[in-house]
CSV table of C-alpha atoms in Angstrom, one decimal:
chain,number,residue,atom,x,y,z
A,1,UNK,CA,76.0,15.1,-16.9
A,2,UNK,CA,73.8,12.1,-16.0
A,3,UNK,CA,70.1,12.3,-17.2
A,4,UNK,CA,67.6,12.3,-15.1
A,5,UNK,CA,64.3,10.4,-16.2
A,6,UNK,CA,61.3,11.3,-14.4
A,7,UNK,CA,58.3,8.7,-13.3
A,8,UNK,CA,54.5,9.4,-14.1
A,9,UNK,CA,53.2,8.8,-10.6
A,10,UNK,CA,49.3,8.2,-10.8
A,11,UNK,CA,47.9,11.3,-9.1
A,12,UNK,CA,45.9,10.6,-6.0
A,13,UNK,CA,41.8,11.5,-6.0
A,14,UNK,CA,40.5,11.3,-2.2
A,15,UNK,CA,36.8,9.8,-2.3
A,16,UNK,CA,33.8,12.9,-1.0
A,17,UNK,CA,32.3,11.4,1.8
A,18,UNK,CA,29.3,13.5,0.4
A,19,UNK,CA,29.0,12.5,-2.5
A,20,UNK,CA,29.3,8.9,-1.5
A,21,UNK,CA,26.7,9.2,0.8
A,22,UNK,CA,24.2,11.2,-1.4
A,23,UNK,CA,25.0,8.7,-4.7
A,24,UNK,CA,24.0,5.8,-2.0
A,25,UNK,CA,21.0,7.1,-0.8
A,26,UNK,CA,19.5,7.6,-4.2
A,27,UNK,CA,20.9,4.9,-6.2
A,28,UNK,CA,21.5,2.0,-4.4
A,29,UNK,CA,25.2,1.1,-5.0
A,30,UNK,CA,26.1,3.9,-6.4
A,31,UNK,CA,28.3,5.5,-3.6
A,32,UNK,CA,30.2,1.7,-3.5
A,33,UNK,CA,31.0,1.9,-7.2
A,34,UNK,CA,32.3,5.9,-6.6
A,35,UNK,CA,34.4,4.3,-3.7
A,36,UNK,CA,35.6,1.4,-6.0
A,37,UNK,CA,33.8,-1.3,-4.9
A,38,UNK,CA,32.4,-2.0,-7.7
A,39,UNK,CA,31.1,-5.7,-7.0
A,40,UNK,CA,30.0,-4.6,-3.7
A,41,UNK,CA,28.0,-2.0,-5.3
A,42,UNK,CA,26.1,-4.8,-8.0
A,43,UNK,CA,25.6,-6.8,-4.7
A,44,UNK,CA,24.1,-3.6,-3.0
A,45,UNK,CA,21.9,-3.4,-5.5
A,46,UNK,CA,20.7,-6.8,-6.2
A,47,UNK,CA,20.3,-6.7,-2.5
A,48,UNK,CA,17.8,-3.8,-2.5
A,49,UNK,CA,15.5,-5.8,-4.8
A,50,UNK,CA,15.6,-8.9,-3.4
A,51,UNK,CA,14.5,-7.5,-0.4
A,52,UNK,CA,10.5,-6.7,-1.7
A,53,UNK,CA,10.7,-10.0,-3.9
A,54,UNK,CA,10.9,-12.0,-0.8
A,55,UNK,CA,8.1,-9.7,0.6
A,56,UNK,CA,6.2,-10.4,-2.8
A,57,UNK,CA,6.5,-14.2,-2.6
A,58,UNK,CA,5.6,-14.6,1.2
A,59,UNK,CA,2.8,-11.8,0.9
A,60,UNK,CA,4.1,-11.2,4.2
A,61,UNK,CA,3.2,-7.1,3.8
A,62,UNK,CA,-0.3,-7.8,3.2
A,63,UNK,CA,-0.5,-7.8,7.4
A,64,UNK,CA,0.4,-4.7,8.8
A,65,UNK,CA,2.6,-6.2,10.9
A,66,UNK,CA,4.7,-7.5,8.0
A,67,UNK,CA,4.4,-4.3,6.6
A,68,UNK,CA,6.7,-3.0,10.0
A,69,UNK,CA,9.0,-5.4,8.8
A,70,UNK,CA,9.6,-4.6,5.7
A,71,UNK,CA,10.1,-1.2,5.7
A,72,UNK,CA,12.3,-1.4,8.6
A,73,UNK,CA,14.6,-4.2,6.7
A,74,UNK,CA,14.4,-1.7,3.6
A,75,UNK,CA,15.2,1.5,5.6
A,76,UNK,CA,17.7,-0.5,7.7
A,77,UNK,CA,19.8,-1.8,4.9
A,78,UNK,CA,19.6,1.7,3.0
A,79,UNK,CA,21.2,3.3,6.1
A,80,UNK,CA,23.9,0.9,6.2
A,81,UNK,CA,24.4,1.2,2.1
A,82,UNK,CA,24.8,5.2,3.5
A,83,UNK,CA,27.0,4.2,6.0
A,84,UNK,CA,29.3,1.7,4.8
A,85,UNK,CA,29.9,4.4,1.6
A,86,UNK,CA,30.6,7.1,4.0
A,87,UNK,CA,32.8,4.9,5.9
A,88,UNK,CA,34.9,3.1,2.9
A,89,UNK,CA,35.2,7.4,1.1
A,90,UNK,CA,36.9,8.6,4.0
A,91,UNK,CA,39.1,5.8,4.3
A,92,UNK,CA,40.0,6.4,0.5
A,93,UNK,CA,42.1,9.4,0.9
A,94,UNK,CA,45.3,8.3,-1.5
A,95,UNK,CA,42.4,6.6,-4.3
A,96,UNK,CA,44.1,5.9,-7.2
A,97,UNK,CA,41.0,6.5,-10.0
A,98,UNK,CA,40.1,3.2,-11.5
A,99,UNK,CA,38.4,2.8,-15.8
A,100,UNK,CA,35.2,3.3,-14.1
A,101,UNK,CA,35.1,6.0,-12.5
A,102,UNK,CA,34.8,8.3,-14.9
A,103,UNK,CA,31.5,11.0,-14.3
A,104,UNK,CA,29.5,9.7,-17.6
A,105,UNK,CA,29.7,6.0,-16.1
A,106,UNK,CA,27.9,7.3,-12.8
A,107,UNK,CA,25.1,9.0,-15.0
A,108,UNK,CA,24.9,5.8,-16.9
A,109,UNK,CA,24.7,3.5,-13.9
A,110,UNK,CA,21.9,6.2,-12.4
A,111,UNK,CA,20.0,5.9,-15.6
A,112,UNK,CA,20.0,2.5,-15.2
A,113,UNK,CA,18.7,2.2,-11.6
A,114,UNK,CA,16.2,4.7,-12.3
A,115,UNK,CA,14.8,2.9,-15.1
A,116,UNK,CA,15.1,0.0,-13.1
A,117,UNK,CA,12.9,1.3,-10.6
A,118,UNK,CA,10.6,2.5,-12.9
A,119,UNK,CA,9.8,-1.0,-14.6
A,120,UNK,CA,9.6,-2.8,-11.3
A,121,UNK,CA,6.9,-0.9,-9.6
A,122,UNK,CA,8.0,-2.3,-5.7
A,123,UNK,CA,4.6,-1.9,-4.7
A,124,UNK,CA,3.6,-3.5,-7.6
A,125,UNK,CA,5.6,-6.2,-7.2
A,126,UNK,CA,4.6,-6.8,-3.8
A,127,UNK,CA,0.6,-7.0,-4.5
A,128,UNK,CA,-0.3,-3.8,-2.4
A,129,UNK,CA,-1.5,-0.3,-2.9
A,130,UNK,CA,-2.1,2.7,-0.4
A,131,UNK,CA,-5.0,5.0,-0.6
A,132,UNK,CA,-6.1,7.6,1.6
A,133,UNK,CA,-10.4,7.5,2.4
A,134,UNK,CA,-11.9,10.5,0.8
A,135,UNK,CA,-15.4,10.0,2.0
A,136,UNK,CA,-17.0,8.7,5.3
A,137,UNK,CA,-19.3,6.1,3.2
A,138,UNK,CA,-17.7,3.5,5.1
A,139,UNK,CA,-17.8,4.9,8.6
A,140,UNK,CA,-17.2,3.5,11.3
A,141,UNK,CA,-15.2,1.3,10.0
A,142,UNK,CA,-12.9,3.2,7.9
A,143,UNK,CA,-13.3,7.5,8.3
A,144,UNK,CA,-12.7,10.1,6.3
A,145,UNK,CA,-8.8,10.3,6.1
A,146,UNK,CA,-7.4,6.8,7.2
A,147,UNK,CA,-4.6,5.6,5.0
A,148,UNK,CA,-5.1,2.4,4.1
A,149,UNK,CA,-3.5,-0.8,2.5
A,150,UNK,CA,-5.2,-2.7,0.2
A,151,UNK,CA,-3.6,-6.3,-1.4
A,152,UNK,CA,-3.9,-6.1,-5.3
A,153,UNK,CA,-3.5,-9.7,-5.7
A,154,UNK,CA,-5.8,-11.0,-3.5
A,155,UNK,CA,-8.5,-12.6,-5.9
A,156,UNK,CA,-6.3,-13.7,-8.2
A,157,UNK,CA,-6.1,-17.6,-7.1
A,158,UNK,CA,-8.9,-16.7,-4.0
A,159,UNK,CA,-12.6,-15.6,-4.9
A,160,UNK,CA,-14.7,-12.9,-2.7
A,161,UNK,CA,-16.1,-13.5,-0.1
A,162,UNK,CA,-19.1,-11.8,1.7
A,163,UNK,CA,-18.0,-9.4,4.4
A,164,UNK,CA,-14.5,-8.3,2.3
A,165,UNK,CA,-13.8,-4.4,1.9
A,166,UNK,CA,-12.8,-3.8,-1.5
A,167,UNK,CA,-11.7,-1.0,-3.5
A,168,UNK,CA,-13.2,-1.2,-7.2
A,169,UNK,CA,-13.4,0.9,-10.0
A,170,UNK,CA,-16.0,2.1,-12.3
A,171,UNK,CA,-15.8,2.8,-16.4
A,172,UNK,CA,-15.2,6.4,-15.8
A,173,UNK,CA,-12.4,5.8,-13.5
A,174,UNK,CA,-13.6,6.8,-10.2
A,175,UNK,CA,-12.2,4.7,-7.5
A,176,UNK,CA,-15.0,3.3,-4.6
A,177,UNK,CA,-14.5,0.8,-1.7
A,178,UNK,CA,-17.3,-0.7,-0.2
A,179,UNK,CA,-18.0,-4.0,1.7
A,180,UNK,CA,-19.6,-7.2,-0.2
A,181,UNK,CA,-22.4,-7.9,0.8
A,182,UNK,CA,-24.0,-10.5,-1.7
A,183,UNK,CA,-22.1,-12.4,-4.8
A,184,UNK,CA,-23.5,-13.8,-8.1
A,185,UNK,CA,-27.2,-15.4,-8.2
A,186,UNK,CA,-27.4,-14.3,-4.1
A,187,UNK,CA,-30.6,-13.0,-2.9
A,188,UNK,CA,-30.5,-9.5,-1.2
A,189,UNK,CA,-33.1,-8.2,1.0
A,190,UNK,CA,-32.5,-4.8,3.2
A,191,UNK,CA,-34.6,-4.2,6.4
A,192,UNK,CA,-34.4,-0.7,8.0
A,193,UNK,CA,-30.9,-0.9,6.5
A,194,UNK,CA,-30.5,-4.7,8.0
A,195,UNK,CA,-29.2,-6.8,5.4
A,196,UNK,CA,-30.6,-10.4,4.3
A,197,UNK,CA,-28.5,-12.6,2.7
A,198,UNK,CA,-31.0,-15.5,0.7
A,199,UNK,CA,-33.1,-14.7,3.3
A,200,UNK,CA,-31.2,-14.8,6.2
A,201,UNK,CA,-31.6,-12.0,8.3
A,202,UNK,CA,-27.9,-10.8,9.7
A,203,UNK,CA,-28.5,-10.1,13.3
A,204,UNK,CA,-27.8,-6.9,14.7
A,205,UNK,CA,-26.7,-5.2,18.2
A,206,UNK,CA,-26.8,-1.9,19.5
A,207,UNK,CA,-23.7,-0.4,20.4
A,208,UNK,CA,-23.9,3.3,21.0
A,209,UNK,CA,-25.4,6.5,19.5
A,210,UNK,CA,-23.4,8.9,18.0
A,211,UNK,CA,-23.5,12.8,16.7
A,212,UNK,CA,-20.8,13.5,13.9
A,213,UNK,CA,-21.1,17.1,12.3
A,214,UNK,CA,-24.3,17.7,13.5
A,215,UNK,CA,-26.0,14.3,12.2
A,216,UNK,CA,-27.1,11.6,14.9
A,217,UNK,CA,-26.0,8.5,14.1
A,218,UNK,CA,-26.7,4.7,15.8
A,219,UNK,CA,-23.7,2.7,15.9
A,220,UNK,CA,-24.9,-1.2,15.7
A,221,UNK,CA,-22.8,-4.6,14.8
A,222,UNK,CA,-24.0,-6.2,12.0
A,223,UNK,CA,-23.3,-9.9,11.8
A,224,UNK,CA,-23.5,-11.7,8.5
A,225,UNK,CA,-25.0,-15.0,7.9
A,226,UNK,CA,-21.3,-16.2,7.7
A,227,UNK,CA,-20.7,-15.2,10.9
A,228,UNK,CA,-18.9,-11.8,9.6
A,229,UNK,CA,-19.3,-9.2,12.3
A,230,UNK,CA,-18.3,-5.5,11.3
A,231,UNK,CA,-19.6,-2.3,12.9
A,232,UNK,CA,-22.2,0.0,10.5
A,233,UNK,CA,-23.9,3.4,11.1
A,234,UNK,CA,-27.8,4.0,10.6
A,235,UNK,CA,-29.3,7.5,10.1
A,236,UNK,CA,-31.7,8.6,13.2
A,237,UNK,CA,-33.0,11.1,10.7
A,238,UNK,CA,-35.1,9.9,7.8
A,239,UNK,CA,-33.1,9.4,4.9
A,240,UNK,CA,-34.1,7.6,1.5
A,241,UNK,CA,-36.7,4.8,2.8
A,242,UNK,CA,-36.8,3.7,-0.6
A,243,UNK,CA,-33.1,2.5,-0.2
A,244,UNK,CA,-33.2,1.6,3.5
A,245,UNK,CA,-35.3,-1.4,3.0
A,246,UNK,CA,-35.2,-3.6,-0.7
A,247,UNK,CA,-37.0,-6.8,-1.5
A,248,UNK,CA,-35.4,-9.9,-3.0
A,249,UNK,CA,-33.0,-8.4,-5.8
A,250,UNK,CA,-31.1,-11.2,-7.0
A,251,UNK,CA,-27.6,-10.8,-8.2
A,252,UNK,CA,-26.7,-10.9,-11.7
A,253,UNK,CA,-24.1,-13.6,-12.7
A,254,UNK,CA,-20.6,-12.7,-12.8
A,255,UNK,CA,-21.5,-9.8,-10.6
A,256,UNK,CA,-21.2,-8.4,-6.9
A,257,UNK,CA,-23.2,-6.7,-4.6
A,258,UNK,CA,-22.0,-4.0,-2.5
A,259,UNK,CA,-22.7,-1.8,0.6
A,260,UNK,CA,-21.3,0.9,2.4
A,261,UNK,CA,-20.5,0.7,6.2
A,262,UNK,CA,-22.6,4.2,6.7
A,263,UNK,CA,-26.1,2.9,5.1
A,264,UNK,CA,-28.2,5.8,4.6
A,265,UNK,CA,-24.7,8.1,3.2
A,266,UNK,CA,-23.5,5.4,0.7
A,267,UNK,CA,-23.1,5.8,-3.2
A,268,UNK,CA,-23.3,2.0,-3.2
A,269,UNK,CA,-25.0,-0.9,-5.4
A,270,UNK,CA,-28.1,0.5,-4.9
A,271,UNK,CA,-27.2,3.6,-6.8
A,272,UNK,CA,-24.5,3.0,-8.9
A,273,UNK,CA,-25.6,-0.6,-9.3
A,274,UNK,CA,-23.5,-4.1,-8.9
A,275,UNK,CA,-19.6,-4.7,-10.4
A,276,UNK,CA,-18.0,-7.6,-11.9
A,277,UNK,CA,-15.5,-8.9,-10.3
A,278,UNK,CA,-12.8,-7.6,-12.7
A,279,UNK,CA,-13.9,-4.3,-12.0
A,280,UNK,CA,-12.2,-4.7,-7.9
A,281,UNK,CA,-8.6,-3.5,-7.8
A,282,UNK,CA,-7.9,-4.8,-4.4
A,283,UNK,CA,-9.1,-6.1,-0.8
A,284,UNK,CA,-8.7,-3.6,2.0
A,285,UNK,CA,-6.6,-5.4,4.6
A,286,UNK,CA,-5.5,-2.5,7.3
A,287,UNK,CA,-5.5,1.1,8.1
A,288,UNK,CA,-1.8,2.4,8.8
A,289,UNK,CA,-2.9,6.2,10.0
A,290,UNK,CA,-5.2,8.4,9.9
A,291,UNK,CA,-6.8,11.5,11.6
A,292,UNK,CA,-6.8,10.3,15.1
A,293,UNK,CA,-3.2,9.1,14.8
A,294,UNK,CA,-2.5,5.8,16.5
A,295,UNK,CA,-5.9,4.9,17.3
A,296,UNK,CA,-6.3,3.9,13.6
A,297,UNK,CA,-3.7,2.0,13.1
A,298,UNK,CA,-3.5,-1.7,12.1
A,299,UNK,CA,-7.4,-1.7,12.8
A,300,UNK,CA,-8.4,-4.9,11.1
A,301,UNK,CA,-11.5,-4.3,8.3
């Protein structure tokens, strides 16, 4: 009889659009290298970080409107990453397994993205931070609730100015943000909660009163010496007179004056006394949302 020799033929593993998907979504590249693309999958990956370091460099989502941009790039390209692996698994349906694609590889390449992520802080990288106002210290310009964006590199090459809304913190770790009024060896002077900058009275105009929880309010524009116009609230009520008007205090060298929007309901430098400038961990640049929906966004502090 003849012999009959039988051939090993590789056995076929159809790609899970599924799975391709869901390994896409969390890791980028992931859901290429499951498909067997694996230098497709490296480029998806380098991709999805070279996407903030451009923001980073141009400081473009400092400006809420580069901010749009970037997250609709970012979500944008993730969808396709989705896409394109959902696409590629279901056209993989006689995949011949390649060295790689063995389930301890895919764990390793997701410990590797993780811990990728985790050492390049994106919003790190990028020089912004988001916080969400816990006080109305700084109404009307920000109120209670308004997420914000603050750039957390902005006085590293640039010094503060007056007029800036910053977020600072103290040595016990609470977080502030107030508005700088007067910087190192500046005279400060408050009149009826007006403020004098080496005496130069800031001019003031009256823009409405208003009646928030039961407390009457007058809504004025104060305009800095600088030329720095922003809107602040005074008490109709008497408050602490002792705080509503201050003689000549001179700032201390190396260290910054500070004022809340809402005068007479402030924990500002006149309670909790001037910071250095180490002390601020950003510049406020933008509300994205808040309470009232869209009519807080991208309002300009």
């Amino acid at each position: 009889m003849e012999d009959l020799t039988t051939i090993d033929v590789p056995q076929s593993h159809p790609r899970n659009a599924f799975k391709a998907a869901v390994f896409s979504l969390v890791f980028p590249g992931l859901g290429q290298v499951y498909n067997g693309q694996i230098k497709k999958g490296i480029l998806y990956f380098a991709l999805s970080y070279l996407i903030p370091v451009i923001f980073a460099v141009t400081r473009w989502a400092t400006s809420f409107a580069g901010m749009v941009i970037f997250l609709t790039i970012a979500i944008s390209f993730l969808l396709f990453m989705v896409v394109d692996a959902i696409i590629n698994a279901k056209r993989q349906k006689f995949y011949i397994l390649k060295p790689y694609n063995k389930w301890y590889n895919y764990v390793l390449i997701a410990i590797f993205i993780s811990t990728t992520t985790l050492v390049f802080d994106i919003k790190k990288m990028i020089g912004i931070q988001s916080y969400i106002a816990q006080t109305t210290a700084n109404n009307p310009t920000i109120l209670e609730g308004d997420w914000i964006i603050t750039d957390t590199k902005a006085y590293e090459k640039n010094t503060p100015k007056i007029g800036d809304l910053v977020t600072f913190t103290k040595e016990d770790g609470q977080l502030f943000m107030y508005r700088i009024v007067g910087l190192p060896k500046d005279t400060i002077s408050l009149k009826d909660n007006i403020v004098s900058i080496n005496n130069k009275l800031s001019k003031s105009k009256f823009i409405a009163d208003r009646n928030i929880e039961g407390i009457n309010f007058s809504e004025l524009e104060e305009t800095f010496p600088n030329g720095h116009s922003h809107r602040i609230y005074k008490s109709k009520e008497e408050f602490d007179d002792g705080m509503m008007n201050m003689n000549d205090f001179v700032v201390p060298t190396d260290s910054i004056f500070v004022l809340g929007d809402s005068r007479d309901h402030a924990l500002d430098s006149r309670y909790i006394g001037c910071i250095a400038k180490n002390q601020i961990t950003g510049q406020i640049k933008y509300s994205y949302w808040g309470k009232t929906g869209f009519k807080r966004i991208n309002i300009k502090f």
